[in-house]
Amino acid sequence: MKSRLLIFAIFIVAHSGYAQDSLMVKVDSMHSCSTCYSNIVSFGGKYYFNTLENTRTTLRENGFLLDQEAFEYQLRIHNFPKIFYYQQLGTLTNTNYASVTGFGLKEDIRFRLIKNSNFILTPYVELGGGYYRMNIVKGVTSNSVSSVLGSEVENYFLDNFVLSGDVGLDVGYGFDVEGKRFSIIVNGGFISNYPTEWKLAGSLAFKEKIHLTSPYAGVTLRLDMACNESCCK
């Protein structure tokens, strides 16, 4: 009888240990399936402090003033590449005006340093490709449509295709609201590109090249949807 009780006690202890181990595995599995977030839409802007310096110098030497600063606007929907629009305006001087615009796609690789937190600290590398066009106008006497209608205006376009890359750092915070996260992010970094020649009519290349090299600062607003870890892989 005593031997039977001893065997039964050993069985109960072993079974309880197995049940405890199973419970720990289940708890660990629940913890490993942590909540992450998938992008719904994000919109941002970048301010380039000093870009296209060589192009600005050439224009200035020929009576055209192009602003030192430029703006870039970016839109990402879900996990598709970002669409960007670039704009660098000029100043009307002695009937001359010039500006540079561009558009294209960009994609980035981000390295989030702080995980499972609403605080965002993320270095990144961004690569892009886009079409850029320099607009040159001569003969405009004032900022009025009538000045164009009443005078002989000359309009030229120089263009090229540009491959660019930049490195930067995101710093921000995300606010959780009903299964979604709204994040406000500020960023800063440095952009450069592979220099390509300005072309006339898409084929006649000039010796002058486009150099986007510049430090920048920006802001991004992002809306994410909560999901489990498996859906984010």
PDB file of C-alpha atoms in Angstrom:
ATOM      1  CA  MET A   1       0.000   0.000   0.000  1.00  0.00           C
ATOM      2  CA  LYS A   2       2.799   2.399   0.939  1.00  0.00           C
ATOM      3  CA  SER A   3       4.611   1.622  -2.304  1.00  0.00           C
ATOM      4  CA  ARG A   4       1.450   2.387  -4.288  1.00  0.00           C
ATOM      5  CA  LEU A   5       1.030   5.722  -2.480  1.00  0.00           C
ATOM      6  CA  LEU A   6       4.689   6.587  -3.144  1.00  0.00           C
ATOM      7  CA  ILE A   7       4.320   5.827  -6.864  1.00  0.00           C
ATOM      8  CA  PHE A   8       1.107   7.875  -7.018  1.00  0.00           C
ATOM      9  CA  ALA A   9       2.811  10.846  -5.277  1.00  0.00           C
ATOM     10  CA  ILE A  10       5.735  10.701  -7.711  1.00  0.00           C
ATOM     11  CA  PHE A  11       3.258  10.641 -10.636  1.00  0.00           C
ATOM     12  CA  ILE A  12       1.400  13.709  -9.286  1.00  0.00           C
ATOM     13  CA  VAL A  13       4.627  15.690  -8.798  1.00  0.00           C
ATOM     14  CA  ALA A  14       5.903  14.764 -12.268  1.00  0.00           C
ATOM     15  CA  HIS A  15       2.560  15.603 -13.892  1.00  0.00           C
ATOM     16  CA  SER A  16       2.353  18.964 -12.108  1.00  0.00           C
ATOM     17  CA  GLY A  17       5.892  19.800 -13.273  1.00  0.00           C
ATOM     18  CA  TYR A  18       4.942  18.928 -16.863  1.00  0.00           C
ATOM     19  CA  ALA A  19       1.807  21.075 -16.630  1.00  0.00           C
ATOM     20  CA  GLN A  20       3.835  23.984 -15.264  1.00  0.00           C
ATOM     21  CA  ASP A  21       6.356  23.664 -18.109  1.00  0.00           C
ATOM     22  CA  SER A  22       3.506  23.583 -20.638  1.00  0.00           C
ATOM     23  CA  LEU A  23       1.989  26.705 -19.092  1.00  0.00           C
ATOM     24  CA  MET A  24       5.346  28.491 -19.263  1.00  0.00           C
ATOM     25  CA  VAL A  25       5.664  27.577 -22.948  1.00  0.00           C
ATOM     26  CA  LYS A  26       2.200  28.975 -23.618  1.00  0.00           C
ATOM     27  CA  VAL A  27       2.969  32.184 -21.725  1.00  0.00           C
ATOM     28  CA  ASP A  28       6.266  32.563 -23.562  1.00  0.00           C
ATOM     29  CA  SER A  29       4.455  32.052 -26.875  1.00  0.00           C
ATOM     30  CA  MET A  30       1.962  34.750 -25.960  1.00  0.00           C
ATOM     31  CA  HIS A  31       4.768  37.170 -25.108  1.00  0.00           C
ATOM     32  CA  SER A  32       6.685  36.391 -28.319  1.00  0.00           C
ATOM     33  CA  CYS A  33       3.664  37.332 -30.418  1.00  0.00           C
ATOM     34  CA  SER A  34       4.022  41.020 -29.620  1.00  0.00           C
ATOM     35  CA  THR A  35       2.063  43.812 -31.247  1.00  0.00           C
ATOM     36  CA  CYS A  36       3.670  45.618 -34.147  1.00  0.00           C
ATOM     37  CA  TYR A  37       2.388  48.194 -36.625  1.00  0.00           C
ATOM     38  CA  SER A  38       1.967  48.296 -40.388  1.00  0.00           C
ATOM     39  CA  ASN A  39       1.878  51.559 -42.330  1.00  0.00           C
ATOM     40  CA  ILE A  40      -1.476  52.792 -43.633  1.00  0.00           C
ATOM     41  CA  VAL A  41      -0.329  56.157 -44.926  1.00  0.00           C
ATOM     42  CA  SER A  42       2.528  58.550 -44.198  1.00  0.00           C
ATOM     43  CA  PHE A  43       3.247  62.032 -45.473  1.00  0.00           C
ATOM     44  CA  GLY A  44       6.390  64.066 -44.969  1.00  0.00           C
ATOM     45  CA  GLY A  45       8.411  67.020 -46.112  1.00  0.00           C
ATOM     46  CA  LYS A  46      12.137  67.747 -46.313  1.00  0.00           C
ATOM     47  CA  TYR A  47      13.914  71.080 -46.350  1.00  0.00           C
ATOM     48  CA  TYR A  48      17.245  71.088 -48.196  1.00  0.00           C
ATOM     49  CA  PHE A  49      19.501  73.820 -46.856  1.00  0.00           C
ATOM     50  CA  ASN A  50      21.972  74.250 -49.718  1.00  0.00           C
ATOM     51  CA  THR A  51      21.482  72.169 -52.857  1.00  0.00           C
ATOM     52  CA  LEU A  52      22.330  72.383 -56.591  1.00  0.00           C
ATOM     53  CA  GLU A  53      25.181  74.749 -55.792  1.00  0.00           C
ATOM     54  CA  ASN A  54      26.997  74.301 -59.115  1.00  0.00           C
ATOM     55  CA  THR A  55      23.768  74.743 -61.111  1.00  0.00           C
ATOM     56  CA  ARG A  56      22.907  77.881 -59.140  1.00  0.00           C
ATOM     57  CA  THR A  57      26.357  79.298 -59.865  1.00  0.00           C
ATOM     58  CA  THR A  58      25.989  78.736 -63.625  1.00  0.00           C
ATOM     59  CA  LEU A  59      22.524  80.298 -63.645  1.00  0.00           C
ATOM     60  CA  ARG A  60      23.622  83.290 -61.581  1.00  0.00           C
ATOM     61  CA  GLU A  61      26.534  83.990 -63.931  1.00  0.00           C
ATOM     62  CA  ASN A  62      23.992  84.201 -66.764  1.00  0.00           C
ATOM     63  CA  GLY A  63      21.449  86.446 -65.023  1.00  0.00           C
ATOM     64  CA  PHE A  64      19.152  83.824 -63.397  1.00  0.00           C
ATOM     65  CA  LEU A  65      18.645  83.509 -59.635  1.00  0.00           C
ATOM     66  CA  LEU A  66      17.752  80.085 -58.224  1.00  0.00           C
ATOM     67  CA  ASP A  67      16.973  79.770 -54.519  1.00  0.00           C
ATOM     68  CA  GLN A  68      19.550  78.094 -52.297  1.00  0.00           C
ATOM     69  CA  GLU A  69      16.863  76.100 -50.471  1.00  0.00           C
ATOM     70  CA  ALA A  70      14.555  73.413 -51.838  1.00  0.00           C
ATOM     71  CA  PHE A  71      11.567  71.407 -50.614  1.00  0.00           C
ATOM     72  CA  GLU A  72      10.678  67.777 -51.126  1.00  0.00           C
ATOM     73  CA  TYR A  73       7.298  66.201 -50.322  1.00  0.00           C
ATOM     74  CA  GLN A  74       6.894  62.451 -49.820  1.00  0.00           C
ATOM     75  CA  LEU A  75       3.838  60.173 -49.699  1.00  0.00           C
ATOM     76  CA  ARG A  76       3.787  56.469 -48.844  1.00  0.00           C
ATOM     77  CA  ILE A  77       0.654  54.276 -48.990  1.00  0.00           C
ATOM     78  CA  HIS A  78       0.922  50.930 -47.162  1.00  0.00           C
ATOM     79  CA  ASN A  79       4.290  49.343 -47.993  1.00  0.00           C
ATOM     80  CA  PHE A  80       4.647  50.675 -51.522  1.00  0.00           C
ATOM     81  CA  PRO A  81       7.695  52.855 -52.354  1.00  0.00           C
ATOM     82  CA  LYS A  82       7.391  56.529 -51.465  1.00  0.00           C
ATOM     83  CA  ILE A  83       6.354  58.993 -54.148  1.00  0.00           C
ATOM     84  CA  PHE A  84       8.251  62.288 -53.955  1.00  0.00           C
ATOM     85  CA  TYR A  85       7.960  65.724 -55.511  1.00  0.00           C
ATOM     86  CA  TYR A  86      10.939  68.129 -55.499  1.00  0.00           C
ATOM     87  CA  GLN A  87      10.688  71.900 -55.900  1.00  0.00           C
ATOM     88  CA  GLN A  88      13.366  74.582 -55.978  1.00  0.00           C
ATOM     89  CA  LEU A  89      12.072  78.011 -56.924  1.00  0.00           C
ATOM     90  CA  GLY A  90      13.786  81.092 -58.276  1.00  0.00           C
ATOM     91  CA  THR A  91      13.498  84.871 -58.265  1.00  0.00           C
ATOM     92  CA  LEU A  92      12.356  86.932 -61.247  1.00  0.00           C
ATOM     93  CA  THR A  93      15.337  89.141 -62.179  1.00  0.00           C
ATOM     94  CA  ASN A  94      15.541  91.403 -65.233  1.00  0.00           C
ATOM     95  CA  THR A  95      12.824  89.405 -67.080  1.00  0.00           C
ATOM     96  CA  ASN A  96      14.655  86.130 -66.338  1.00  0.00           C
ATOM     97  CA  TYR A  97      13.339  83.260 -64.227  1.00  0.00           C
ATOM     98  CA  ALA A  98      14.503  79.700 -63.472  1.00  0.00           C
ATOM     99  CA  SER A  99      13.323  76.845 -61.266  1.00  0.00           C
ATOM    100  CA  VAL A 100      13.931  73.114 -60.822  1.00  0.00           C
ATOM    101  CA  THR A 101      11.255  70.481 -60.198  1.00  0.00           C
ATOM    102  CA  GLY A 102      11.390  66.710 -59.930  1.00  0.00           C
ATOM    103  CA  PHE A 103       9.394  63.623 -59.082  1.00  0.00           C
ATOM    104  CA  GLY A 104      10.058  59.919 -58.612  1.00  0.00           C
ATOM    105  CA  LEU A 105      10.168  57.011 -56.168  1.00  0.00           C
ATOM    106  CA  LYS A 106      12.202  56.353 -53.030  1.00  0.00           C
ATOM    107  CA  GLU A 107      12.646  53.393 -50.713  1.00  0.00           C
ATOM    108  CA  ASP A 108      14.441  53.157 -47.384  1.00  0.00           C
ATOM    109  CA  ILE A 109      15.997  50.654 -45.000  1.00  0.00           C
ATOM    110  CA  ARG A 110      15.385  51.500 -41.337  1.00  0.00           C
ATOM    111  CA  PHE A 111      17.150  50.230 -38.215  1.00  0.00           C
ATOM    112  CA  ARG A 112      14.878  50.797 -35.221  1.00  0.00           C
ATOM    113  CA  LEU A 113      17.024  51.034 -32.089  1.00  0.00           C
ATOM    114  CA  ILE A 114      14.187  50.989 -29.533  1.00  0.00           C
ATOM    115  CA  LYS A 115      11.628  48.209 -30.068  1.00  0.00           C
ATOM    116  CA  ASN A 116       8.239  47.678 -28.390  1.00  0.00           C
ATOM    117  CA  SER A 117       8.070  51.335 -27.458  1.00  0.00           C
ATOM    118  CA  ASN A 118       6.145  54.399 -28.558  1.00  0.00           C
ATOM    119  CA  PHE A 119       9.385  56.343 -28.707  1.00  0.00           C
ATOM    120  CA  ILE A 120      11.055  56.308 -32.138  1.00  0.00           C
ATOM    121  CA  LEU A 121      14.815  56.431 -32.648  1.00  0.00           C
ATOM    122  CA  THR A 122      15.674  55.034 -36.078  1.00  0.00           C
ATOM    123  CA  PRO A 123      18.710  55.529 -38.323  1.00  0.00           C
ATOM    124  CA  TYR A 124      17.951  54.896 -42.000  1.00  0.00           C
ATOM    125  CA  VAL A 125      19.374  54.699 -45.506  1.00  0.00           C
ATOM    126  CA  GLU A 126      17.199  55.911 -48.392  1.00  0.00           C
ATOM    127  CA  LEU A 127      17.643  55.262 -52.122  1.00  0.00           C
ATOM    128  CA  GLY A 128      15.677  56.859 -54.929  1.00  0.00           C
ATOM    129  CA  GLY A 129      15.344  57.562 -58.610  1.00  0.00           C
ATOM    130  CA  GLY A 130      13.574  60.452 -60.262  1.00  0.00           C
ATOM    131  CA  TYR A 131      13.148  62.779 -63.194  1.00  0.00           C
ATOM    132  CA  TYR A 132      14.322  66.388 -62.715  1.00  0.00           C
ATOM    133  CA  ARG A 133      13.633  69.368 -64.983  1.00  0.00           C
ATOM    134  CA  MET A 134      15.152  72.833 -65.032  1.00  0.00           C
ATOM    135  CA  ASN A 135      12.679  75.463 -66.255  1.00  0.00           C
ATOM    136  CA  ILE A 136      14.225  78.577 -67.877  1.00  0.00           C
ATOM    137  CA  VAL A 137      12.069  81.556 -68.873  1.00  0.00           C
ATOM    138  CA  LYS A 138      13.156  84.798 -70.555  1.00  0.00           C
ATOM    139  CA  GLY A 139      11.107  87.894 -71.308  1.00  0.00           C
ATOM    140  CA  VAL A 140       8.762  87.998 -68.278  1.00  0.00           C
ATOM    141  CA  THR A 141       8.438  91.607 -67.070  1.00  0.00           C
ATOM    142  CA  SER A 142       6.312  91.060 -63.920  1.00  0.00           C
ATOM    143  CA  ASN A 143       4.421  88.508 -61.835  1.00  0.00           C
ATOM    144  CA  SER A 144       1.273  88.881 -63.899  1.00  0.00           C
ATOM    145  CA  VAL A 145      -0.353  86.848 -66.658  1.00  0.00           C
ATOM    146  CA  SER A 146      -0.730  90.059 -68.689  1.00  0.00           C
ATOM    147  CA  SER A 147       3.061  90.428 -68.822  1.00  0.00           C
ATOM    148  CA  VAL A 148       3.252  87.048 -70.548  1.00  0.00           C
ATOM    149  CA  LEU A 149       0.403  87.789 -72.937  1.00  0.00           C
ATOM    150  CA  GLY A 150       1.798  91.169 -73.899  1.00  0.00           C
ATOM    151  CA  SER A 151       5.424  90.220 -74.518  1.00  0.00           C
ATOM    152  CA  GLU A 152       7.597  87.690 -76.299  1.00  0.00           C
ATOM    153  CA  VAL A 153       8.424  84.981 -73.770  1.00  0.00           C
ATOM    154  CA  GLU A 154      11.055  82.299 -74.351  1.00  0.00           C
ATOM    155  CA  ASN A 155      10.732  79.053 -72.411  1.00  0.00           C
ATOM    156  CA  TYR A 156      13.322  76.245 -72.282  1.00  0.00           C
ATOM    157  CA  PHE A 157      13.579  72.944 -70.427  1.00  0.00           C
ATOM    158  CA  LEU A 158      16.669  70.992 -69.408  1.00  0.00           C
ATOM    159  CA  ASP A 159      16.150  67.584 -67.852  1.00  0.00           C
ATOM    160  CA  ASN A 160      17.799  64.394 -66.594  1.00  0.00           C
ATOM    161  CA  PHE A 161      17.231  61.215 -64.615  1.00  0.00           C
ATOM    162  CA  VAL A 162      18.870  61.072 -61.185  1.00  0.00           C
ATOM    163  CA  LEU A 163      19.794  58.269 -58.790  1.00  0.00           C
ATOM    164  CA  SER A 164      20.105  59.584 -55.235  1.00  0.00           C
ATOM    165  CA  GLY A 165      20.865  58.290 -51.760  1.00  0.00           C
ATOM    166  CA  ASP A 166      20.778  59.724 -48.282  1.00  0.00           C
ATOM    167  CA  VAL A 167      21.401  58.753 -44.673  1.00  0.00           C
ATOM    168  CA  GLY A 168      19.482  60.162 -41.734  1.00  0.00           C
ATOM    169  CA  LEU A 169      17.914  59.720 -38.310  1.00  0.00           C
ATOM    170  CA  ASP A 170      14.236  59.642 -37.266  1.00  0.00           C
ATOM    171  CA  VAL A 171      13.254  60.846 -33.789  1.00  0.00           C
ATOM    172  CA  GLY A 172       9.607  60.868 -32.763  1.00  0.00           C
ATOM    173  CA  TYR A 173       6.733  59.510 -30.714  1.00  0.00           C
ATOM    174  CA  GLY A 174       3.653  57.425 -31.517  1.00  0.00           C
ATOM    175  CA  PHE A 175       0.214  57.840 -29.944  1.00  0.00           C
ATOM    176  CA  ASP A 176      -1.969  54.695 -29.699  1.00  0.00           C
ATOM    177  CA  VAL A 177      -5.650  55.214 -30.528  1.00  0.00           C
ATOM    178  CA  GLU A 178      -8.110  52.287 -30.919  1.00  0.00           C
ATOM    179  CA  GLY A 179      -5.807  49.781 -32.569  1.00  0.00           C
ATOM    180  CA  LYS A 180      -3.913  52.389 -34.575  1.00  0.00           C
ATOM    181  CA  ARG A 181      -0.821  54.473 -33.943  1.00  0.00           C
ATOM    182  CA  PHE A 182      -0.360  58.081 -35.060  1.00  0.00           C
ATOM    183  CA  SER A 183       3.303  59.129 -35.078  1.00  0.00           C
ATOM    184  CA  ILE A 184       4.963  62.518 -35.336  1.00  0.00           C
ATOM    185  CA  ILE A 185       8.568  62.202 -36.497  1.00  0.00           C
ATOM    186  CA  VAL A 186      11.315  64.725 -37.111  1.00  0.00           C
ATOM    187  CA  ASN A 187      14.340  63.721 -39.123  1.00  0.00           C
ATOM    188  CA  GLY A 188      17.616  65.043 -40.394  1.00  0.00           C
ATOM    189  CA  GLY A 189      20.351  63.796 -42.652  1.00  0.00           C
ATOM    190  CA  PHE A 190      22.455  64.297 -45.745  1.00  0.00           C
ATOM    191  CA  ILE A 191      21.579  63.591 -49.402  1.00  0.00           C
ATOM    192  CA  SER A 192      23.832  63.040 -52.394  1.00  0.00           C
ATOM    193  CA  ASN A 193      23.407  61.651 -55.900  1.00  0.00           C
ATOM    194  CA  TYR A 194      25.161  60.178 -58.878  1.00  0.00           C
ATOM    195  CA  PRO A 195      25.914  63.274 -61.025  1.00  0.00           C
ATOM    196  CA  THR A 196      24.259  63.245 -64.446  1.00  0.00           C
ATOM    197  CA  GLU A 197      24.409  65.831 -67.231  1.00  0.00           C
ATOM    198  CA  TRP A 198      21.643  68.318 -67.846  1.00  0.00           C
ATOM    199  CA  LYS A 199      20.165  67.556 -71.267  1.00  0.00           C
ATOM    200  CA  LEU A 200      18.206  69.502 -73.856  1.00  0.00           C
ATOM    201  CA  ALA A 201      15.344  67.662 -75.584  1.00  0.00           C
ATOM    202  CA  GLY A 202      16.273  64.563 -73.595  1.00  0.00           C
ATOM    203  CA  SER A 203      19.385  63.802 -75.638  1.00  0.00           C
ATOM    204  CA  LEU A 204      21.782  66.760 -76.084  1.00  0.00           C
ATOM    205  CA  ALA A 205      23.980  66.547 -72.973  1.00  0.00           C
ATOM    206  CA  PHE A 206      25.820  69.536 -71.469  1.00  0.00           C
ATOM    207  CA  LYS A 207      28.969  69.480 -69.366  1.00  0.00           C
ATOM    208  CA  GLU A 208      27.087  70.895 -66.369  1.00  0.00           C
ATOM    209  CA  LYS A 209      25.783  68.150 -64.032  1.00  0.00           C
ATOM    210  CA  ILE A 210      23.166  68.019 -61.331  1.00  0.00           C
ATOM    211  CA  HIS A 211      24.488  67.818 -57.739  1.00  0.00           C
ATOM    212  CA  LEU A 212      21.792  67.462 -55.068  1.00  0.00           C
ATOM    213  CA  THR A 213      24.357  67.272 -52.254  1.00  0.00           C
ATOM    214  CA  SER A 214      22.920  68.976 -49.166  1.00  0.00           C
ATOM    215  CA  PRO A 215      22.072  68.535 -45.481  1.00  0.00           C
ATOM    216  CA  TYR A 216      18.344  68.473 -44.763  1.00  0.00           C
ATOM    217  CA  ALA A 217      15.718  68.459 -42.018  1.00  0.00           C
ATOM    218  CA  GLY A 218      12.163  67.193 -42.211  1.00  0.00           C
ATOM    219  CA  VAL A 219       8.900  66.170 -40.556  1.00  0.00           C
ATOM    220  CA  THR A 220       6.774  63.056 -41.166  1.00  0.00           C
ATOM    221  CA  LEU A 221       3.214  62.268 -40.060  1.00  0.00           C
ATOM    222  CA  ARG A 222       2.441  58.544 -40.070  1.00  0.00           C
ATOM    223  CA  LEU A 223      -0.657  56.431 -39.422  1.00  0.00           C
ATOM    224  CA  ASP A 224      -0.151  52.725 -38.682  1.00  0.00           C
ATOM    225  CA  MET A 225      -2.494  49.798 -38.041  1.00  0.00           C
ATOM    226  CA  ALA A 226      -1.825  47.414 -35.133  1.00  0.00           C
ATOM    227  CA  CYS A 227      -1.177  43.789 -36.031  1.00  0.00           C
ATOM    228  CA  ASN A 228       0.435  40.743 -34.454  1.00  0.00           C
ATOM    229  CA  GLU A 229       4.033  39.859 -35.081  1.00  0.00           C
ATOM    230  CA  SER A 230       3.305  37.225 -37.726  1.00  0.00           C
ATOM    231  CA  CYS A 231       1.521  39.656 -40.050  1.00  0.00           C
ATOM    232  CA  CYS A 232       4.478  42.034 -40.024  1.00  0.00           C
ATOM    233  CA  LYS A 233       6.980  39.504 -41.278  1.00  0.00           C
TER     234      LYS A 233
END
